[in-house]
Coordinates of C-alpha atoms and ligand atoms in Angstrom, one line a residue:
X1 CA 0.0 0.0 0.0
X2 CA 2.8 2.4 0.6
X3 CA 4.0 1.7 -2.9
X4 CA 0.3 2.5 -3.8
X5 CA 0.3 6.3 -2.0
X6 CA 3.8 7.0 -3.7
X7 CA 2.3 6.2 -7.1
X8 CA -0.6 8.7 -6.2
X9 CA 2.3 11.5 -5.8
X10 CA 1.7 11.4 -2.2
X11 CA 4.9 9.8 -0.8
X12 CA 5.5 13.4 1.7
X13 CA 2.1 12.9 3.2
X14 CA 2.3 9.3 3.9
X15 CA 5.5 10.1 5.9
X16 CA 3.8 12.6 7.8
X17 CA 0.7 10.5 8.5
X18 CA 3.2 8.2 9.6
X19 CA 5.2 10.2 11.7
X20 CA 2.1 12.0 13.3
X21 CA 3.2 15.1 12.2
X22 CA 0.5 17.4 11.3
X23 CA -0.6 17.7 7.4
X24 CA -0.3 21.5 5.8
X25 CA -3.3 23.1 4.2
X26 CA -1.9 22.7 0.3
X27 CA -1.5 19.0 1.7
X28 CA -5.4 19.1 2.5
X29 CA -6.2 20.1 -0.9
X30 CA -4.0 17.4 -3.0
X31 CA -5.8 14.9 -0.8
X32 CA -9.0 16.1 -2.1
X33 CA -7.5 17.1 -5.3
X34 CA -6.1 13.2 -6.3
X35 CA -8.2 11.4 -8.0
X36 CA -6.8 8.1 -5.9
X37 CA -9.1 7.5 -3.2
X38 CA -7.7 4.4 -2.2
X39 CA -4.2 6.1 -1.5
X40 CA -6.4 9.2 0.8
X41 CA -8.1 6.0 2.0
X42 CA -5.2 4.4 3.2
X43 CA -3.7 7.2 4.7
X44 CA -6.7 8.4 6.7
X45 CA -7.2 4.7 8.0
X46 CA -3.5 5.1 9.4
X47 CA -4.9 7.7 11.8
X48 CA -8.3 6.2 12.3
X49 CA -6.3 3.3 13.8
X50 CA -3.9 5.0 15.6
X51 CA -7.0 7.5 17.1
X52 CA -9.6 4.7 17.8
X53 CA -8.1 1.0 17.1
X54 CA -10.8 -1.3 15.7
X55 CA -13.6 0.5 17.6
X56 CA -16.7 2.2 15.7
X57 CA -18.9 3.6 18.1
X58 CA -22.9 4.1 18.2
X59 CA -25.1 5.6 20.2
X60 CA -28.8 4.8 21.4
X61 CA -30.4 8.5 20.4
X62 CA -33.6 10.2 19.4
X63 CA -34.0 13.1 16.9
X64 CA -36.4 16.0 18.1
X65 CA -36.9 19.0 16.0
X66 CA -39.4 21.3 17.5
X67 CA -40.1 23.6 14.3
X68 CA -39.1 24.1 11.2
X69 CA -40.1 28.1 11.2
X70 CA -36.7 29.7 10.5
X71 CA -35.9 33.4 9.0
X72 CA -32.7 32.4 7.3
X73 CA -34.6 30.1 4.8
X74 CA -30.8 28.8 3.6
X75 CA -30.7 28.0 0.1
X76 CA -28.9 24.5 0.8
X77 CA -32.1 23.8 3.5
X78 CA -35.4 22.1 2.8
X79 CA -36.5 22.2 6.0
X80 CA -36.4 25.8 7.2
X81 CA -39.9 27.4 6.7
X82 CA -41.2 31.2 6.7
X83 CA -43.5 31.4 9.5
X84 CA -46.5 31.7 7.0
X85 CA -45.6 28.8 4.9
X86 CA -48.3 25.6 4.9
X87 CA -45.4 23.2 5.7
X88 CA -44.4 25.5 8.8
X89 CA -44.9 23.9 12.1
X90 CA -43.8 24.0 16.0
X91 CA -44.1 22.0 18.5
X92 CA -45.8 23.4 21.7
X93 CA -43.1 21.9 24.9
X94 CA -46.2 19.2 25.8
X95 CA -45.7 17.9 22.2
X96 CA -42.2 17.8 23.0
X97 CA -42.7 16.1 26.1
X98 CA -44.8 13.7 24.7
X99 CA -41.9 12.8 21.8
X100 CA -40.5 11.7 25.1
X101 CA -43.2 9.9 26.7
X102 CA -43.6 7.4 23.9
X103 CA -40.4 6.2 23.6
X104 CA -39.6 5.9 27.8
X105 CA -39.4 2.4 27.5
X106 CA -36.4 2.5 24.8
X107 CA -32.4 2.5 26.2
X108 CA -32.0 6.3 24.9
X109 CA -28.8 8.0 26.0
X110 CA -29.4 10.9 24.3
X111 CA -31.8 13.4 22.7
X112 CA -30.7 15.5 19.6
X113 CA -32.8 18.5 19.5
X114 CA -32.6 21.3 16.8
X115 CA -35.2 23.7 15.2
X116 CA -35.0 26.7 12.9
X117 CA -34.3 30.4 13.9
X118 CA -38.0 30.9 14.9
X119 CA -39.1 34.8 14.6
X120 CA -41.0 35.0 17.9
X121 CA -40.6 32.0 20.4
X122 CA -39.6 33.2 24.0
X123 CA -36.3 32.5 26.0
X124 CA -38.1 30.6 28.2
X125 CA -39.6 28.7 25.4
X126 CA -36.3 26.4 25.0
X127 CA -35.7 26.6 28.8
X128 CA -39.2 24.7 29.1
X129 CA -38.3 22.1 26.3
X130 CA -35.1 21.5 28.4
X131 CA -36.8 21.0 31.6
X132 CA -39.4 19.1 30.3
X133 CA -37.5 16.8 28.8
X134 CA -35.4 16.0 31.8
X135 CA -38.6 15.8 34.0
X136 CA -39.5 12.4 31.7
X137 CA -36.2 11.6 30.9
X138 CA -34.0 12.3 33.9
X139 CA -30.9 10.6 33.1
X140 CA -30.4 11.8 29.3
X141 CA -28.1 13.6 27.7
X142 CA -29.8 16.4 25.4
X143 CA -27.6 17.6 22.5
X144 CA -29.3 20.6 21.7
X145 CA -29.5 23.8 19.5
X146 CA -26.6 24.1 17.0
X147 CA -23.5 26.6 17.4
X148 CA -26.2 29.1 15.2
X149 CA -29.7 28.9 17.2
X150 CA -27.4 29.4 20.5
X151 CA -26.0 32.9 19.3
X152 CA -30.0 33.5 18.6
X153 CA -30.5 32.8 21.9
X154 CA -28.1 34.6 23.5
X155 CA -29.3 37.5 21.5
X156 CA -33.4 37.1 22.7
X157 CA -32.4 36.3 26.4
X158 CA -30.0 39.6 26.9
X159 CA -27.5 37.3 28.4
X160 CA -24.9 37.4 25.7
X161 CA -23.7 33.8 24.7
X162 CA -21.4 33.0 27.8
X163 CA -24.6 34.1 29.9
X164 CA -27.0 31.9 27.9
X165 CA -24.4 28.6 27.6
X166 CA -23.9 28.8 31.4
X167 CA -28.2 29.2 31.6
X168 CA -28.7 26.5 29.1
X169 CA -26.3 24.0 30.9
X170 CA -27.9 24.4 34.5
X171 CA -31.4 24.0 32.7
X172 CA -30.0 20.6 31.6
X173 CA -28.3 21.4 28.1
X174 CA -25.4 18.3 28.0
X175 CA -23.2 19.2 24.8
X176 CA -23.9 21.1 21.4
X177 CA -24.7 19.2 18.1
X178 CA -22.2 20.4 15.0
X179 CA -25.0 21.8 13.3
X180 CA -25.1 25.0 11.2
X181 CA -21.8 25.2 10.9
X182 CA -21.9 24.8 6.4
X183 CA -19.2 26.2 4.9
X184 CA -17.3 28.9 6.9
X185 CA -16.0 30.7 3.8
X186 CA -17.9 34.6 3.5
X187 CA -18.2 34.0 -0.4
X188 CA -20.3 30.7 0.3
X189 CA -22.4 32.3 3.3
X190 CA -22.8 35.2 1.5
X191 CA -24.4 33.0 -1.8
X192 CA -26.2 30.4 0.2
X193 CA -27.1 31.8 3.9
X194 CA -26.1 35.3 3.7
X195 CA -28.6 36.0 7.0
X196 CA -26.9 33.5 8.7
X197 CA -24.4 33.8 12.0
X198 CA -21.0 34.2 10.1
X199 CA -18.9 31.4 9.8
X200 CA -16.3 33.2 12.5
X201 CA -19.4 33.8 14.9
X202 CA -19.8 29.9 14.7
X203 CA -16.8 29.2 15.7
X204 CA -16.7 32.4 18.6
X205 CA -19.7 29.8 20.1
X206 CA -18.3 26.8 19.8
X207 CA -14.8 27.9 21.9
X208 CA -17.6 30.2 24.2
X209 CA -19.3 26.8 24.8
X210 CA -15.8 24.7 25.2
X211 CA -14.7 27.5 27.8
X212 CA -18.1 27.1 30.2
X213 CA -17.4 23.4 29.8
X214 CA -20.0 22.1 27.2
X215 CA -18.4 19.7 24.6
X216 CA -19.4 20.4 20.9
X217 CA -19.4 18.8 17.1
X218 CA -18.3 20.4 14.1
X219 CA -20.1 19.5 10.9
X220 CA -19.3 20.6 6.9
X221 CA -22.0 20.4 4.4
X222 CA -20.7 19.3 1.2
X223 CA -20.9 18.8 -2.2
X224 CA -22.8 21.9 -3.8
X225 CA -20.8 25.5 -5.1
X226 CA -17.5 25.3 -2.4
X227 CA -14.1 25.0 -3.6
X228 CA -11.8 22.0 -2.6
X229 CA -10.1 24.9 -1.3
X230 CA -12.8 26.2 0.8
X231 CA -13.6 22.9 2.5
X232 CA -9.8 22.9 3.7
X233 CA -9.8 26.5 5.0
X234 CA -13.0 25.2 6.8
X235 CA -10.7 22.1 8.2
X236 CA -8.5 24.9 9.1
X237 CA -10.6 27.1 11.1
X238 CA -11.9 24.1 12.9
X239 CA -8.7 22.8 13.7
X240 CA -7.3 25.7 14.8
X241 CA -9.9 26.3 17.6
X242 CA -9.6 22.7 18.3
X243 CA -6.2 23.9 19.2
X244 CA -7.3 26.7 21.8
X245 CA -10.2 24.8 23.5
X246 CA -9.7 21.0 22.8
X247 CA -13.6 21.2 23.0
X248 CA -15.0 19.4 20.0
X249 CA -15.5 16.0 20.3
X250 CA -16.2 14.6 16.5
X251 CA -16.3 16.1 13.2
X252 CA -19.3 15.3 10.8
X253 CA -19.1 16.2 7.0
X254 CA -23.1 16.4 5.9
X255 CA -23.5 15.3 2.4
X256 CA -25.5 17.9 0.8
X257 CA -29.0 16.8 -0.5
X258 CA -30.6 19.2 -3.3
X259 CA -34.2 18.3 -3.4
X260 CA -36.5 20.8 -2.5
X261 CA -34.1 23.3 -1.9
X262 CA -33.0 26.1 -3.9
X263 CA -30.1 25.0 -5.2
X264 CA -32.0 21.9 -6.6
X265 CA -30.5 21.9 -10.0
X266 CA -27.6 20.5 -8.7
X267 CA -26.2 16.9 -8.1
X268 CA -26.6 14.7 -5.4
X269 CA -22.6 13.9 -3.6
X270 CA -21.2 11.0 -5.3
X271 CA -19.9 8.1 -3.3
X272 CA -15.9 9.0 -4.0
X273 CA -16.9 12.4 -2.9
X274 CA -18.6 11.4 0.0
X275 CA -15.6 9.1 1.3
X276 CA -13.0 11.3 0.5
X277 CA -14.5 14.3 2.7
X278 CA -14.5 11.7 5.3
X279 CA -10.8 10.4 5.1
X280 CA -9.0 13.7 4.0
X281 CA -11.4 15.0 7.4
X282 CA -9.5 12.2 9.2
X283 CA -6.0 13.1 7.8
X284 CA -6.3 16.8 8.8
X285 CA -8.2 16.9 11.6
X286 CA -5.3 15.8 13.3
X287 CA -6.8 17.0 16.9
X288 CA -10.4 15.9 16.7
X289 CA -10.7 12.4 18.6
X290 CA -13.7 11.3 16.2
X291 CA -14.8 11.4 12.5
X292 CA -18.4 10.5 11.9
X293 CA -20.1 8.6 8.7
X294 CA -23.9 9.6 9.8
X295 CA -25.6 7.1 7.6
X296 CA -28.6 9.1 7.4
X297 CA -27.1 11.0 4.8
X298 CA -24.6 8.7 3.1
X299 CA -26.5 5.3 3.9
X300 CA -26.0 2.7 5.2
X301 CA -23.4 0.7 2.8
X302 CA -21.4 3.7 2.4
X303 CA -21.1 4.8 6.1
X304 CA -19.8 1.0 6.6
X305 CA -17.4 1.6 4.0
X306 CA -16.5 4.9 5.7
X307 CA -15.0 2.9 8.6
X308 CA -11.9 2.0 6.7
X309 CA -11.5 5.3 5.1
X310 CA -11.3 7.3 8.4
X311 CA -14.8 7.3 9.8
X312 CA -14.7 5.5 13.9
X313 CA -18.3 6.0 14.5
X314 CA -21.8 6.1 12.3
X315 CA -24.3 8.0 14.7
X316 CA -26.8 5.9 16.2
X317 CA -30.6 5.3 15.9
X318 CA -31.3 8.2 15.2
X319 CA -35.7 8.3 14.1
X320 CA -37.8 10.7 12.7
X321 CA -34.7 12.6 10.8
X322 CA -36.6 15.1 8.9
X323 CA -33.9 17.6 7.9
X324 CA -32.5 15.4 5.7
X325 CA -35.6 13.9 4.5
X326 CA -37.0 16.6 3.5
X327 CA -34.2 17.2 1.0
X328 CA -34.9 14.2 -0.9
X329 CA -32.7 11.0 1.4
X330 CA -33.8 7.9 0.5
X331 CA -32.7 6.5 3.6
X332 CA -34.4 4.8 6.1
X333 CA -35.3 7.3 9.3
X334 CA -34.3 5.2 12.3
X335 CA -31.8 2.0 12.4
X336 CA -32.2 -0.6 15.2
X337 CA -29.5 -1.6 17.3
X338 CA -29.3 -4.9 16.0
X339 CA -28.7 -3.3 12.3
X340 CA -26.5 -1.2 13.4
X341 CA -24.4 -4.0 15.2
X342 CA -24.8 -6.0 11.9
X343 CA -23.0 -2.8 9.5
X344 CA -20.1 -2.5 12.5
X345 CA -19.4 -5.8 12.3
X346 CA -19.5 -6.8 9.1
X347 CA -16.8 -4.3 8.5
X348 CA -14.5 -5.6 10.2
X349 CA -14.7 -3.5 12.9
X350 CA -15.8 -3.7 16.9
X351 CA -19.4 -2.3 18.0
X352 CA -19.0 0.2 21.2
X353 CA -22.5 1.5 22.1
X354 CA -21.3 5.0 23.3
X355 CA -23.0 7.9 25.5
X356 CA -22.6 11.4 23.9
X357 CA -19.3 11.9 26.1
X358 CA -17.7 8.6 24.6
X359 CA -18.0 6.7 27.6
X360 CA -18.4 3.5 26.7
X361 CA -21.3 1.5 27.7
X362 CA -21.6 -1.6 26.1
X363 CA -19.0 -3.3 24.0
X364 CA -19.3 -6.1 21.9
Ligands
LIG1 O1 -27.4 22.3 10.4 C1 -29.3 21.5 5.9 C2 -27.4 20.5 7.3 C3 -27.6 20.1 9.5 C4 -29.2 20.2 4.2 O2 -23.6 17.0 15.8 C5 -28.3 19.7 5.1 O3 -23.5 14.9 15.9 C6 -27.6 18.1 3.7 O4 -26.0 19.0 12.0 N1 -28.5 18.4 2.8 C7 -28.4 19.3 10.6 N2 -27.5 18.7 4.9 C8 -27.7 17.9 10.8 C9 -26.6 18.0 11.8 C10 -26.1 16.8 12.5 C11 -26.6 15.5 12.1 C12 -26.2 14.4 12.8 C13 -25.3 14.5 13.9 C14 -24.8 15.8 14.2 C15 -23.9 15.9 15.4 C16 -25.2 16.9 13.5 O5 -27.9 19.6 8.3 C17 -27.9 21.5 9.4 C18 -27.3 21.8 8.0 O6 -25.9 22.0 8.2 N3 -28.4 20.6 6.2 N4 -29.9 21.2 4.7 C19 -29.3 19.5 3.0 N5 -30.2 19.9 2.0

């Protein structure tokens, strides 16, 4: 395989890789610039291994997304609605509460819970969800509101974002989801989500939120107008501030889905695409301890592909995803644990059911 990554023109980063010596950012963009995905494979599996052994974690989670009403209406997004729209909805905190109640008698670690940038919901609005869902649920860990919905929050409550984080966390907020986060680049923000929290403010939150003590995730959405180049200065920004706070805990690249969305005339990701955002992730990311493949947007046969390219962990059970749905993902919306065991294993790999933190509770 060496001989393989020196054929591929890639002999200097191999030695790197193998000398744990961090990759440079013209480095990042030949990985994503070859068109030898087995060499970036082979490299990014080198770290994988070193990072996280055989292990590829899961974890036992739910999916809540209490509305869709959003005033940045992205052009990437299918799921963001203007308050008017038919398709807008929100979910009053007993609907919430009852999302919990049903599903009580399942193992779930953790509740994901995002929403749109709603116009007129209250501070205490989210406080409420956050109590009521530890009232049902006691014991779980929420992941709640992305790096973007916080600085929204921190903006309706008066309590600036260090205020709100530290508000948040003694209502019961666990750790942030990596959410939101797109493509930091100005040009793309400015052609895609130009209302949006700049891609600078998203990471000002993130090392806020790593400074009062809540861990994070970092996500990338891929695959429509961004440069090779601007996906690396992305990388770069992340793992720089991974640097200063040591805060985020996995890095998720989100395969972009164009259906329904206004940028709809474009492709879906192709698979080559999709793994190589994974492994040249892996091979940069040098600081991040975890590189997810979430199946719900790559599927199921690619994410266990993804665990030899760099990928350690493919989310969990996830049900009810409706952002990605709602661009057009043919996936399935929830996998069992028992299916999810099945894609570890038959890739070779060994099954660790995880908690968000990465303690591990069952291994296999
Ligand atoms: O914030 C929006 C992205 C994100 C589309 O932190 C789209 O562990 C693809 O962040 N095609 C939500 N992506 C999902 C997310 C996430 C999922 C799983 C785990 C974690 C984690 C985070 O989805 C949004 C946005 O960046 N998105 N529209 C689309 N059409």
């Amino acid at each position: 395989m060496d001989f393989l990554v020196q054929k591929a023109g890639l002999g200097d980063i191999l030695e790197k890789v193998q000398d744990g010596e961090r990759i440079s950012v013209e480095d990042g963009v030949r990985l994503f610039q070859t068109p030898d995905l087995l060499a970036v494979g082979y490299l990014a599996n080198i770290v994988r291994e070193r990072k996280n052994a055989n292990n590829a974690y899961y974890i036992y989670n739910q999916h809540i997304n209490y509305s869709n009403i959003c005033t940045n209406l992205c052009k990437f997004c299918a799921f963001g609605k203007d308050k008017d729209s038919d398709l807008a909805y929100e979910m009053s905190v007993d609907e919430v509460r009852q999302k919990v109640r049903e599903r009580l008698a399942e193992p779930i670690t953790e509740i994901h819970m995002v929403g749109g940038i709603h116009p007129d919901l209250p501070y205490s609005y989210y406080t409420d969800l956050l109590k009521a869902i530890k009232e049902e649920r006691p014991e779980v860990h929420i992941q709640a509101f992305t790096c973007v919905e916080i600085a929204h929050l921190a903006e309706i409550s008066g309590l600036g974002v260090e205020g709100v984080l530290e508000d948040l966390k003694k209502e019961g907020l666990g750790s942030i989801p990596g959410g939101g986060a797109e493509v930091f680049s100005p040009r793309i923000r400015e052609l895609t989500c130009e209302k949006k929290l700049s891609g600078s403010g998203w990471i000002e939150v993130a090392k806020t939120a790593h400074k009062v003590g809540l861990h994070t995730n970092a996500t990338m959405l891929y695959g429509h107008i961004e440069t090779l180049e601007e996906r690396v200065e992305h990388l770069n920004m992340l793992r720089e501030a991974q640097d200063e706070t040591n805060g985020f805990l996995a890095f998720i690249p989100l395969a972009f889905h164009p259906k329904n969305t206004e940028l709809s005339q474009l492709s879906k990701t192709s698979g080559v695409d999709d793994l190589k955002n994974i492994a040249v992730a892996r091979c940069f990311l040098d600081n991040f301890p975890h590189i997810k493949a979430y199946w719900v947007m790559i599927g199921q046969k690619l994410s266990q592909i993804a665990l030899s390219y760099g990928a350690d962990d493919v989310d969990g059970t996830v049900k009810e995803e409706i952002i990605t749905h709602m661009a057009g993902a043919e996936t399935e919306q929830a996998l069992s644990r028992e299916q999810l065991l099945r894609l570890i294993r038959e890739a070779g790999r060994v099954p660790i059911e995880r908690d968000t933190l990465y303690n591990v509770l069952n291994s296999y």
